[in-house]
């Protein structure tokens, strides 16, 4: 019997460590060991052969617990004992962590009870070795300032192109130094980029649509001072720009500005921390501020720049579930004769819910998902598992007649086509966004998906306004207000804004006077009385149902012992599938104390190898 040849395992032998030389001999590093409680710095020897390469902010490889792991150099030391220290193995690429971003990372870790690498994964781009070769020297930033920057909330006016206004603002700010602009999504980044190009302003983009090489290259352009204007999405708030003087945040209350991964930091708070630490000017731009910014405006910590303007608002209430009340038809026909009309609808598809026409039972799939109908011609299918239903029948009364509920874009297309025959109709959603400019006909769009026009819409209509206004979410009112204002601003001057909803809501008055502050002030008073954000800090902890009761008992015991503030409220557990959540709230004055205690509590559980709850500090919503 023939025996195959043996193959020897090939390994790369480690080079012996070279004795330290030069000014610094020891580096303090954060290690990426994927262990929560290992968030303190560790000391490593800087071998002589790497003395010229190891710099503050360098990514290195170090031996840790029997394996090589990534680490970030955060401090360099000299004249300290090197006895028993292991040596850094190698330096990986250029030093990317500028000193001001290192300080910001430390502050963010304290605010969000996070491991440093949880922040660094957002702050630093993925390295591309071939791009590193295009850059030789990375200057060391030193931009910490003791001066206090100015803080503004710049309200956007109606009937003006917001991207043109933002571009003009960036141009005026750029004369003072570098400018960082952060926007909610890549479409808005692209639109602002076009406006900056029209003004001949050189800039770079940092958004998720860029490939890895281009993103990394643009990051290095900013780091090395080869650009003075950066516009990007969420993670660009950490961009280390040379001579940075101004940060501009558009629509700061957007959910897109909340990091999905733990620890769930948000752009608004990071911008406020960075502005304070570096003495930067900070401008929030939008139509209606979030509750957090509104509180700071109310306390005169942020200067509110209000626009003096008025719009024409018509509230049309549905009587029998009709798509458009009769009083809205005449102004719409007039508007269609002079330009495009925008309809904002809450849902895409044809029907997002199916009921039995006989007994009104909601139709659901065997998996528990809701049944829906994507188009008129499409069969009923499950929104969760996508299973198609060829012969629908009510599970309760066995009727074979379904009732289509919750109109989507396709059904609005069908009904508006009957109301306005011969009119071209366009649908714009996240799946099928209209890139071209639309200058006639009807546009049906979901929120944020309205296409461009040359001169603005001749009317803007919000269909099913009650569905927007009645969402069961603490953020619903501020989110809806910003959305209504932002879409009303797309109308040309004196064009009618039609709201298909119940009478009596304050949103109509706010739009008419183009002033959201009176309504916001009332909401802030209610939140303060009820002990809700932004007057309290909040923490949401989620873990397995089997452990949540014991975990709550431990928190209550900690409160009795004075290890967490006495004013802390522990709400829950709130069940969700196989997990449950606890919500902790505490007044703002004691927020840092609670977060610090939770951080130490989590570190001890991690060291004891106990299961860790998912922890979110000041999440976007307390009801999700």
mmCIF file of C-alpha atoms in Angstrom, residues 30-396:
data_model
loop_
_atom_site.group_PDB
_atom_site.id
_atom_site.type_symbol
_atom_site.label_atom_id
_atom_site.label_comp_id
_atom_site.label_asym_id
_atom_site.label_seq_id
_atom_site.Cartn_x
_atom_site.Cartn_y
_atom_site.Cartn_z
ATOM 1 C CA UNK A 30 -5.283 49.282 24.637
ATOM 2 C CA UNK A 31 -5.620 45.656 23.565
ATOM 3 C CA UNK A 32 -8.398 44.344 21.342
ATOM 4 C CA UNK A 33 -8.917 41.117 23.267
ATOM 5 C CA UNK A 34 -12.731 41.042 22.870
ATOM 6 C CA UNK A 35 -13.094 40.895 26.650
ATOM 7 C CA UNK A 36 -15.162 43.644 28.280
ATOM 8 C CA UNK A 37 -13.195 44.105 31.494
ATOM 9 C CA UNK A 38 -9.785 44.276 29.779
ATOM 10 C CA UNK A 39 -10.212 47.958 28.980
ATOM 11 C CA UNK A 40 -7.266 49.320 30.975
ATOM 12 C CA UNK A 41 -3.905 50.153 29.375
ATOM 13 C CA UNK A 42 -1.165 47.500 29.317
ATOM 14 C CA UNK A 43 2.593 48.196 29.181
ATOM 15 C CA UNK A 44 4.789 46.787 26.411
ATOM 16 C CA UNK A 45 8.455 47.175 25.585
ATOM 17 C CA UNK A 46 9.351 49.101 22.437
ATOM 18 C CA UNK A 47 12.123 47.052 20.767
ATOM 19 C CA UNK A 48 14.991 48.972 19.246
ATOM 20 C CA UNK A 49 14.189 47.865 15.698
ATOM 21 C CA UNK A 50 10.707 49.478 16.005
ATOM 22 C CA UNK A 51 11.740 52.612 17.910
ATOM 23 C CA UNK A 52 11.279 54.847 14.839
ATOM 24 C CA UNK A 53 7.926 53.313 13.900
ATOM 25 C CA UNK A 54 6.050 53.146 17.205
ATOM 26 C CA UNK A 55 4.259 56.456 17.656
ATOM 27 C CA UNK A 56 1.287 57.739 19.596
ATOM 28 C CA UNK A 57 -1.796 56.485 17.746
ATOM 29 C CA UNK A 58 -0.038 53.556 16.051
ATOM 30 C CA UNK A 59 -1.788 50.229 15.613
ATOM 31 C CA UNK A 60 0.521 47.412 16.728
ATOM 32 C CA UNK A 61 0.526 43.662 17.231
ATOM 33 C CA UNK A 62 1.352 42.427 20.736
ATOM 34 C CA UNK A 63 1.516 39.024 22.450
ATOM 35 C CA UNK A 64 -1.410 38.683 24.825
ATOM 36 C CA UNK A 65 -2.421 35.565 26.731
ATOM 37 C CA UNK A 66 -0.672 33.230 24.313
ATOM 38 C CA UNK A 67 -1.771 34.848 21.072
ATOM 39 C CA UNK A 68 -1.075 37.943 19.017
ATOM 40 C CA UNK A 69 -3.733 40.649 19.191
ATOM 41 C CA UNK A 70 -4.180 44.145 17.834
ATOM 42 C CA UNK A 71 -3.469 47.031 20.156
ATOM 43 C CA UNK A 72 -3.502 50.820 20.010
ATOM 44 C CA UNK A 73 -0.610 52.886 21.374
ATOM 45 C CA UNK A 74 -2.034 55.587 23.645
ATOM 46 C CA UNK A 75 1.057 56.722 25.578
ATOM 47 C CA UNK A 76 4.847 56.609 25.225
ATOM 48 C CA UNK A 77 7.092 56.538 28.293
ATOM 49 C CA UNK A 78 10.811 56.826 29.060
ATOM 50 C CA UNK A 79 12.996 56.005 32.063
ATOM 51 C CA UNK A 80 10.611 53.420 33.484
ATOM 52 C CA UNK A 81 11.287 49.872 34.508
ATOM 53 C CA UNK A 82 11.165 47.403 31.607
ATOM 54 C CA UNK A 83 11.631 44.300 33.737
ATOM 55 C CA UNK A 84 9.333 41.457 32.722
ATOM 56 C CA UNK A 85 7.638 43.380 29.918
ATOM 57 C CA UNK A 86 6.832 41.678 26.658
ATOM 58 C CA UNK A 87 7.802 43.393 23.424
ATOM 59 C CA UNK A 88 5.638 44.796 20.644
ATOM 60 C CA UNK A 89 5.836 42.406 17.677
ATOM 61 C CA UNK A 90 5.217 44.803 14.797
ATOM 62 C CA UNK A 91 3.703 48.109 13.771
ATOM 63 C CA UNK A 92 0.712 48.000 11.417
ATOM 64 C CA UNK A 93 0.513 50.877 8.957
ATOM 65 C CA UNK A 94 0.472 54.588 9.681
ATOM 66 C CA UNK A 95 -0.495 56.072 13.069
ATOM 67 C CA UNK A 96 -4.200 56.896 12.620
ATOM 68 C CA UNK A 97 -5.360 57.936 16.086
ATOM 69 C CA UNK A 98 -4.713 61.670 16.434
ATOM 70 C CA UNK A 99 -4.270 62.991 20.023
ATOM 71 C CA UNK A 100 -7.578 64.897 19.981
ATOM 72 C CA UNK A 101 -9.461 61.751 18.885
ATOM 73 C CA UNK A 102 -7.672 59.739 21.577
ATOM 74 C CA UNK A 103 -8.946 62.215 24.179
ATOM 75 C CA UNK A 104 -12.429 62.073 22.622
ATOM 76 C CA UNK A 105 -12.372 58.258 22.741
ATOM 77 C CA UNK A 106 -11.519 58.304 26.445
ATOM 78 C CA UNK A 107 -14.417 60.666 27.120
ATOM 79 C CA UNK A 108 -16.823 58.604 24.999
ATOM 80 C CA UNK A 109 -15.833 55.434 26.872
ATOM 81 C CA UNK A 110 -16.789 57.078 30.160
ATOM 82 C CA UNK A 111 -20.084 58.396 28.814
ATOM 83 C CA UNK A 112 -21.187 55.109 27.241
ATOM 84 C CA UNK A 113 -19.549 52.583 29.615
ATOM 85 C CA UNK A 114 -17.664 51.191 26.646
ATOM 86 C CA UNK A 115 -14.467 49.323 25.888
ATOM 87 C CA UNK A 116 -12.100 51.631 23.954
ATOM 88 C CA UNK A 117 -12.090 49.404 20.877
ATOM 89 C CA UNK A 118 -15.896 49.625 20.720
ATOM 90 C CA UNK A 119 -15.379 53.322 19.963
ATOM 91 C CA UNK A 120 -12.253 52.879 17.828
ATOM 92 C CA UNK A 121 -14.067 50.531 15.441
ATOM 93 C CA UNK A 122 -16.270 53.471 14.530
ATOM 94 C CA UNK A 123 -13.593 56.163 14.744
ATOM 95 C CA UNK A 124 -10.938 54.507 12.559
ATOM 96 C CA UNK A 125 -11.331 53.129 9.021
ATOM 97 C CA UNK A 126 -10.194 49.706 7.869
ATOM 98 C CA UNK A 127 -6.565 49.927 6.805
ATOM 99 C CA UNK A 128 -5.591 49.332 3.172
ATOM 100 C CA UNK A 129 -1.839 48.619 2.857
ATOM 101 C CA UNK A 130 -1.593 49.776 -0.751
ATOM 102 C CA UNK A 131 -3.070 53.176 0.169
ATOM 103 C CA UNK A 132 -0.599 53.582 3.046
ATOM 104 C CA UNK A 133 2.201 53.717 0.473
ATOM 105 C CA UNK A 134 0.708 56.895 -1.009
ATOM 106 C CA UNK A 135 1.295 58.781 2.256
ATOM 107 C CA UNK A 136 4.705 59.225 3.800
ATOM 108 C CA UNK A 137 4.371 61.441 6.866
ATOM 109 C CA UNK A 138 1.369 61.831 9.136
ATOM 110 C CA UNK A 139 1.608 65.079 11.142
ATOM 111 C CA UNK A 140 0.827 64.927 14.839
ATOM 112 C CA UNK A 141 -2.273 66.957 15.688
ATOM 113 C CA UNK A 142 -2.403 69.147 18.780
ATOM 114 C CA UNK A 143 -5.691 70.992 18.613
ATOM 115 C CA UNK A 144 -6.942 70.969 22.192
ATOM 116 C CA UNK A 145 -8.020 74.498 23.096
ATOM 117 C CA UNK A 146 -8.991 76.183 26.321
ATOM 118 C CA UNK A 147 -11.222 78.675 24.476
ATOM 119 C CA UNK A 148 -14.959 78.102 24.280
ATOM 120 C CA UNK A 149 -16.434 77.639 20.820
ATOM 121 C CA UNK A 150 -19.792 79.078 19.797
ATOM 122 C CA UNK A 151 -22.871 76.849 19.591
ATOM 123 C CA UNK A 152 -25.851 77.481 17.322
ATOM 124 C CA UNK A 153 -29.037 75.856 16.119
ATOM 125 C CA UNK A 154 -29.673 77.189 12.612
ATOM 126 C CA UNK A 155 -33.315 76.770 11.586
ATOM 127 C CA UNK A 156 -33.730 76.175 7.846
ATOM 128 C CA UNK A 157 -36.263 78.337 5.946
ATOM 129 C CA UNK A 158 -39.111 77.112 3.705
ATOM 130 C CA UNK A 159 -39.055 77.262 -0.107
ATOM 131 C CA UNK A 160 -35.229 77.267 -0.205
ATOM 132 C CA UNK A 161 -32.881 74.508 -1.340
ATOM 133 C CA UNK A 162 -31.398 73.240 1.939
ATOM 134 C CA UNK A 163 -28.297 71.834 0.253
ATOM 135 C CA UNK A 164 -27.564 75.172 -1.416
ATOM 136 C CA UNK A 165 -27.925 76.916 1.947
ATOM 137 C CA UNK A 166 -25.668 74.350 3.665
ATOM 138 C CA UNK A 167 -23.052 74.687 0.928
ATOM 139 C CA UNK A 168 -23.065 78.472 1.294
ATOM 140 C CA UNK A 169 -22.708 78.073 5.066
ATOM 141 C CA UNK A 170 -19.736 75.721 4.605
ATOM 142 C CA UNK A 171 -18.110 78.192 2.209
ATOM 143 C CA UNK A 172 -18.415 81.034 4.727
ATOM 144 C CA UNK A 173 -17.063 78.865 7.564
ATOM 145 C CA UNK A 174 -14.135 77.542 5.522
ATOM 146 C CA UNK A 175 -12.417 80.932 5.637
ATOM 147 C CA UNK A 176 -11.882 80.361 9.381
ATOM 148 C CA UNK A 177 -10.280 76.908 9.066
ATOM 149 C CA UNK A 178 -11.244 73.309 8.311
ATOM 150 C CA UNK A 179 -14.922 72.312 8.342
ATOM 151 C CA UNK A 180 -16.517 68.943 9.173
ATOM 152 C CA UNK A 181 -20.117 68.371 8.022
ATOM 153 C CA UNK A 182 -22.057 65.312 9.204
ATOM 154 C CA UNK A 183 -25.297 64.276 7.471
ATOM 155 C CA UNK A 184 -27.764 61.437 8.176
ATOM 156 C CA UNK A 185 -27.341 59.388 4.967
ATOM 157 C CA UNK A 186 -25.279 59.021 1.810
ATOM 158 C CA UNK A 187 -27.948 60.599 -0.434
ATOM 159 C CA UNK A 188 -27.729 63.860 1.451
ATOM 160 C CA UNK A 189 -23.937 63.628 1.356
ATOM 161 C CA UNK A 190 -24.087 63.260 -2.442
ATOM 162 C CA UNK A 191 -26.487 66.195 -2.820
ATOM 163 C CA UNK A 192 -24.357 68.501 -0.677
ATOM 164 C CA UNK A 193 -21.251 67.363 -2.567
ATOM 165 C CA UNK A 194 -22.832 68.496 -5.834
ATOM 166 C CA UNK A 195 -23.549 71.917 -4.346
ATOM 167 C CA UNK A 196 -19.973 72.245 -3.065
ATOM 168 C CA UNK A 197 -18.684 71.301 -6.522
ATOM 169 C CA UNK A 198 -20.824 74.081 -7.993
ATOM 170 C CA UNK A 199 -19.092 76.520 -5.630
ATOM 171 C CA UNK A 200 -15.651 75.105 -6.585
ATOM 172 C CA UNK A 201 -14.980 74.047 -2.987
ATOM 173 C CA UNK A 202 -12.557 71.133 -2.740
ATOM 174 C CA UNK A 203 -13.739 68.498 -0.290
ATOM 175 C CA UNK A 204 -13.693 64.760 0.398
ATOM 176 C CA UNK A 205 -16.500 62.351 1.275
ATOM 177 C CA UNK A 206 -16.620 59.795 4.076
ATOM 178 C CA UNK A 207 -19.741 57.671 3.661
ATOM 179 C CA UNK A 208 -20.736 54.027 3.404
ATOM 180 C CA UNK A 209 -21.081 54.095 -0.391
ATOM 181 C CA UNK A 210 -17.332 54.477 -0.876
ATOM 182 C CA UNK A 211 -15.233 51.368 -1.345
ATOM 183 C CA UNK A 212 -12.703 50.554 1.367
ATOM 184 C CA UNK A 213 -9.703 52.035 -0.481
ATOM 185 C CA UNK A 214 -11.397 55.345 -1.319
ATOM 186 C CA UNK A 215 -12.747 55.712 2.214
ATOM 187 C CA UNK A 216 -9.318 55.065 3.728
ATOM 188 C CA UNK A 217 -7.628 57.410 1.259
ATOM 189 C CA UNK A 218 -10.081 60.224 2.039
ATOM 190 C CA UNK A 219 -9.545 59.673 5.761
ATOM 191 C CA UNK A 220 -5.798 60.054 5.255
ATOM 192 C CA UNK A 221 -6.368 63.205 3.180
ATOM 193 C CA UNK A 222 -8.091 64.693 6.229
ATOM 194 C CA UNK A 223 -5.506 63.377 8.706
ATOM 195 C CA UNK A 224 -2.540 64.716 6.732
ATOM 196 C CA UNK A 225 -4.050 68.129 6.029
ATOM 197 C CA UNK A 226 -4.528 67.609 2.283
ATOM 198 C CA UNK A 227 -8.156 68.699 2.528
ATOM 199 C CA UNK A 228 -9.946 71.283 4.641
ATOM 200 C CA UNK A 229 -13.581 70.198 4.122
ATOM 201 C CA UNK A 230 -14.974 66.761 4.954
ATOM 202 C CA UNK A 231 -18.618 65.748 4.565
ATOM 203 C CA UNK A 232 -19.787 62.345 5.688
ATOM 204 C CA UNK A 233 -22.211 60.172 7.583
ATOM 205 C CA UNK A 234 -22.286 59.018 11.214
ATOM 206 C CA UNK A 235 -18.711 57.822 11.875
ATOM 207 C CA UNK A 236 -17.169 60.877 10.186
ATOM 208 C CA UNK A 237 -17.767 62.805 13.425
ATOM 209 C CA UNK A 238 -14.433 61.295 14.575
ATOM 210 C CA UNK A 239 -12.475 62.577 11.536
ATOM 211 C CA UNK A 240 -9.139 64.157 12.601
ATOM 212 C CA UNK A 241 -8.958 67.299 10.446
ATOM 213 C CA UNK A 242 -5.965 69.622 10.709
ATOM 214 C CA UNK A 243 -6.890 73.124 11.873
ATOM 215 C CA UNK A 244 -10.507 72.088 12.462
ATOM 216 C CA UNK A 245 -12.592 75.075 13.555
ATOM 217 C CA UNK A 246 -16.220 74.259 12.711
ATOM 218 C CA UNK A 247 -18.502 71.239 12.929
ATOM 219 C CA UNK A 248 -21.889 71.317 11.191
ATOM 220 C CA UNK A 249 -24.550 68.676 11.950
ATOM 221 C CA UNK A 250 -27.697 68.532 9.828
ATOM 222 C CA UNK A 251 -30.884 66.981 11.328
ATOM 223 C CA UNK A 252 -29.182 66.062 14.613
ATOM 224 C CA UNK A 253 -32.232 64.167 15.882
ATOM 225 C CA UNK A 254 -32.141 61.595 13.064
ATOM 226 C CA UNK A 255 -32.127 57.934 14.088
ATOM 227 C CA UNK A 256 -29.350 57.423 11.508
ATOM 228 C CA UNK A 257 -27.028 59.290 13.864
ATOM 229 C CA UNK A 258 -27.258 56.535 16.508
ATOM 230 C CA UNK A 259 -24.651 53.798 16.155
ATOM 231 C CA UNK A 260 -26.298 50.380 15.712
ATOM 232 C CA UNK A 261 -23.475 48.447 17.368
ATOM 233 C CA UNK A 262 -22.690 48.589 21.075
ATOM 234 C CA UNK A 263 -22.253 50.938 22.855
ATOM 235 C CA UNK A 264 -24.770 52.915 20.738
ATOM 236 C CA UNK A 265 -23.127 56.371 20.805
ATOM 237 C CA UNK A 266 -24.790 59.186 18.866
ATOM 238 C CA UNK A 267 -23.389 61.985 16.717
ATOM 239 C CA UNK A 268 -25.019 64.821 18.664
ATOM 240 C CA UNK A 269 -23.354 63.927 21.972
ATOM 241 C CA UNK A 270 -19.979 63.140 20.389
ATOM 242 C CA UNK A 271 -20.092 66.518 18.600
ATOM 243 C CA UNK A 272 -20.865 68.321 21.861
ATOM 244 C CA UNK A 273 -17.986 66.537 23.615
ATOM 245 C CA UNK A 274 -15.571 67.258 20.769
ATOM 246 C CA UNK A 275 -16.627 70.891 20.565
ATOM 247 C CA UNK A 276 -16.053 71.340 24.295
ATOM 248 C CA UNK A 277 -12.698 69.526 24.328
ATOM 249 C CA UNK A 278 -11.223 71.257 21.245
ATOM 250 C CA UNK A 279 -12.930 74.640 21.598
ATOM 251 C CA UNK A 280 -14.706 74.244 18.249
ATOM 252 C CA UNK A 281 -17.670 76.157 16.863
ATOM 253 C CA UNK A 282 -20.659 73.846 16.557
ATOM 254 C CA UNK A 283 -23.648 74.470 14.291
ATOM 255 C CA UNK A 284 -26.740 72.266 14.335
ATOM 256 C CA UNK A 285 -28.876 72.857 11.253
ATOM 257 C CA UNK A 286 -32.398 71.613 10.660
ATOM 258 C CA UNK A 287 -36.069 72.491 10.800
ATOM 259 C CA UNK A 288 -37.018 71.395 14.301
ATOM 260 C CA UNK A 289 -34.564 70.533 17.109
ATOM 261 C CA UNK A 290 -34.584 67.303 19.095
ATOM 262 C CA UNK A 291 -35.657 67.279 22.747
ATOM 263 C CA UNK A 292 -32.021 67.217 23.876
ATOM 264 C CA UNK A 293 -31.037 70.276 21.832
ATOM 265 C CA UNK A 294 -34.312 72.012 22.747
ATOM 266 C CA UNK A 295 -33.415 71.710 26.439
ATOM 267 C CA UNK A 296 -30.007 73.289 25.769
ATOM 268 C CA UNK A 297 -31.710 76.065 23.793
ATOM 269 C CA UNK A 298 -34.137 76.620 26.668
ATOM 270 C CA UNK A 299 -31.186 76.876 29.072
ATOM 271 C CA UNK A 300 -29.453 79.403 26.739
ATOM 272 C CA UNK A 301 -26.541 77.027 26.224
ATOM 273 C CA UNK A 302 -27.202 76.939 22.465
ATOM 274 C CA UNK A 303 -28.160 80.036 20.498
ATOM 275 C CA UNK A 304 -31.308 79.450 18.417
ATOM 276 C CA UNK A 305 -31.299 81.224 15.041
ATOM 277 C CA UNK A 306 -34.983 81.364 14.095
ATOM 278 C CA UNK A 307 -36.333 81.981 10.595
ATOM 279 C CA UNK A 308 -39.167 84.504 10.274
ATOM 280 C CA UNK A 309 -41.536 83.040 7.711
ATOM 281 C CA UNK A 310 -45.050 81.738 7.111
ATOM 282 C CA UNK A 311 -46.580 79.017 4.949
ATOM 283 C CA UNK A 312 -50.066 78.203 3.699
ATOM 284 C CA UNK A 313 -51.333 75.109 5.516
ATOM 285 C CA UNK A 314 -54.632 73.323 4.891
ATOM 286 C CA UNK A 315 -55.798 70.533 7.226
ATOM 287 C CA UNK A 316 -58.229 68.165 5.501
ATOM 288 C CA UNK A 317 -59.887 65.635 7.802
ATOM 289 C CA UNK A 318 -61.011 62.260 6.485
ATOM 290 C CA UNK A 319 -64.681 61.460 7.120
ATOM 291 C CA UNK A 320 -65.162 57.926 5.798
ATOM 292 C CA UNK A 321 -61.602 56.714 5.222
ATOM 293 C CA UNK A 322 -61.347 58.329 1.778
ATOM 294 C CA UNK A 323 -57.854 58.938 0.426
ATOM 295 C CA UNK A 324 -58.340 62.675 -0.173
ATOM 296 C CA UNK A 325 -61.153 64.735 1.404
ATOM 297 C CA UNK A 326 -63.139 66.726 -1.158
ATOM 298 C CA UNK A 327 -61.878 70.124 0.107
ATOM 299 C CA UNK A 328 -58.325 69.154 -0.908
ATOM 300 C CA UNK A 329 -59.171 68.316 -4.543
ATOM 301 C CA UNK A 330 -59.586 71.851 -5.916
ATOM 302 C CA UNK A 331 -56.209 73.223 -4.659
ATOM 303 C CA UNK A 332 -54.498 70.039 -5.859
ATOM 304 C CA UNK A 333 -55.890 70.302 -9.374
ATOM 305 C CA UNK A 334 -54.740 73.916 -9.514
ATOM 306 C CA UNK A 335 -51.284 72.957 -8.238
ATOM 307 C CA UNK A 336 -50.918 70.156 -10.804
ATOM 308 C CA UNK A 337 -51.562 72.656 -13.594
ATOM 309 C CA UNK A 338 -48.419 74.638 -12.671
ATOM 310 C CA UNK A 339 -45.929 72.045 -11.462
ATOM 311 C CA UNK A 340 -45.252 68.729 -9.669
ATOM 312 C CA UNK A 341 -47.122 67.753 -6.512
ATOM 313 C CA UNK A 342 -45.467 65.706 -3.777
ATOM 314 C CA UNK A 343 -47.441 63.144 -1.753
ATOM 315 C CA UNK A 344 -45.699 61.825 1.378
ATOM 316 C CA UNK A 345 -47.025 58.434 2.488
ATOM 317 C CA UNK A 346 -46.049 56.298 5.495
ATOM 318 C CA UNK A 347 -45.697 52.890 3.835
ATOM 319 C CA UNK A 348 -44.433 51.289 0.629
ATOM 320 C CA UNK A 349 -46.004 48.356 -1.209
ATOM 321 C CA UNK A 350 -49.728 47.889 -1.820
ATOM 322 C CA UNK A 351 -51.279 46.788 1.485
ATOM 323 C CA UNK A 352 -49.162 46.349 4.605
ATOM 324 C CA UNK A 353 -51.895 44.510 6.513
ATOM 325 C CA UNK A 354 -54.610 42.018 5.557
ATOM 326 C CA UNK A 355 -57.857 41.516 7.461
ATOM 327 C CA UNK A 356 -60.768 39.214 6.891
ATOM 328 C CA UNK A 357 -63.544 41.175 5.165
ATOM 329 C CA UNK A 358 -66.160 39.257 7.165
ATOM 330 C CA UNK A 359 -64.873 38.984 10.759
ATOM 331 C CA UNK A 360 -62.022 41.557 10.568
ATOM 332 C CA UNK A 361 -59.455 39.154 12.021
ATOM 333 C CA UNK A 362 -55.864 40.185 11.180
ATOM 334 C CA UNK A 363 -54.262 37.677 8.848
ATOM 335 C CA UNK A 364 -50.946 36.187 9.951
ATOM 336 C CA UNK A 365 -48.580 33.534 8.659
ATOM 337 C CA UNK A 366 -47.826 30.330 10.574
ATOM 338 C CA UNK A 367 -44.449 31.864 11.500
ATOM 339 C CA UNK A 368 -46.234 34.780 13.181
ATOM 340 C CA UNK A 369 -45.385 37.368 10.535
ATOM 341 C CA UNK A 370 -48.052 39.704 9.170
ATOM 342 C CA UNK A 371 -49.507 39.071 5.734
ATOM 343 C CA UNK A 372 -49.079 41.812 3.124
ATOM 344 C CA UNK A 373 -49.623 42.488 -0.560
ATOM 345 C CA UNK A 374 -46.665 44.123 -2.320
ATOM 346 C CA UNK A 375 -48.485 45.050 -5.543
ATOM 347 C CA UNK A 376 -52.015 44.747 -6.848
ATOM 348 C CA UNK A 377 -51.075 41.764 -9.039
ATOM 349 C CA UNK A 378 -48.850 40.063 -6.452
ATOM 350 C CA UNK A 379 -50.214 37.281 -4.231
ATOM 351 C CA UNK A 380 -50.600 37.747 -0.486
ATOM 352 C CA UNK A 381 -47.308 36.880 1.222
ATOM 353 C CA UNK A 382 -45.682 36.895 4.657
ATOM 354 C CA UNK A 383 -43.663 40.017 5.481
ATOM 355 C CA UNK A 384 -41.322 37.908 7.643
ATOM 356 C CA UNK A 385 -40.629 34.562 5.921
ATOM 357 C CA UNK A 386 -41.850 35.688 2.432
ATOM 358 C CA UNK A 387 -44.068 32.597 2.036
ATOM 359 C CA UNK A 388 -46.673 33.209 -0.696
ATOM 360 C CA UNK A 389 -50.349 32.355 -0.156
ATOM 361 C CA UNK A 390 -51.975 31.071 -3.330
ATOM 362 C CA UNK A 391 -55.484 30.558 -1.884
ATOM 363 C CA UNK A 392 -56.112 32.910 1.048
ATOM 364 C CA UNK A 393 -58.628 31.905 3.714
ATOM 365 C CA UNK A 394 -59.389 33.442 7.110
ATOM 366 C CA UNK A 395 -57.997 31.278 9.922
ATOM 367 C CA UNK A 396 -60.994 32.159 12.145
#
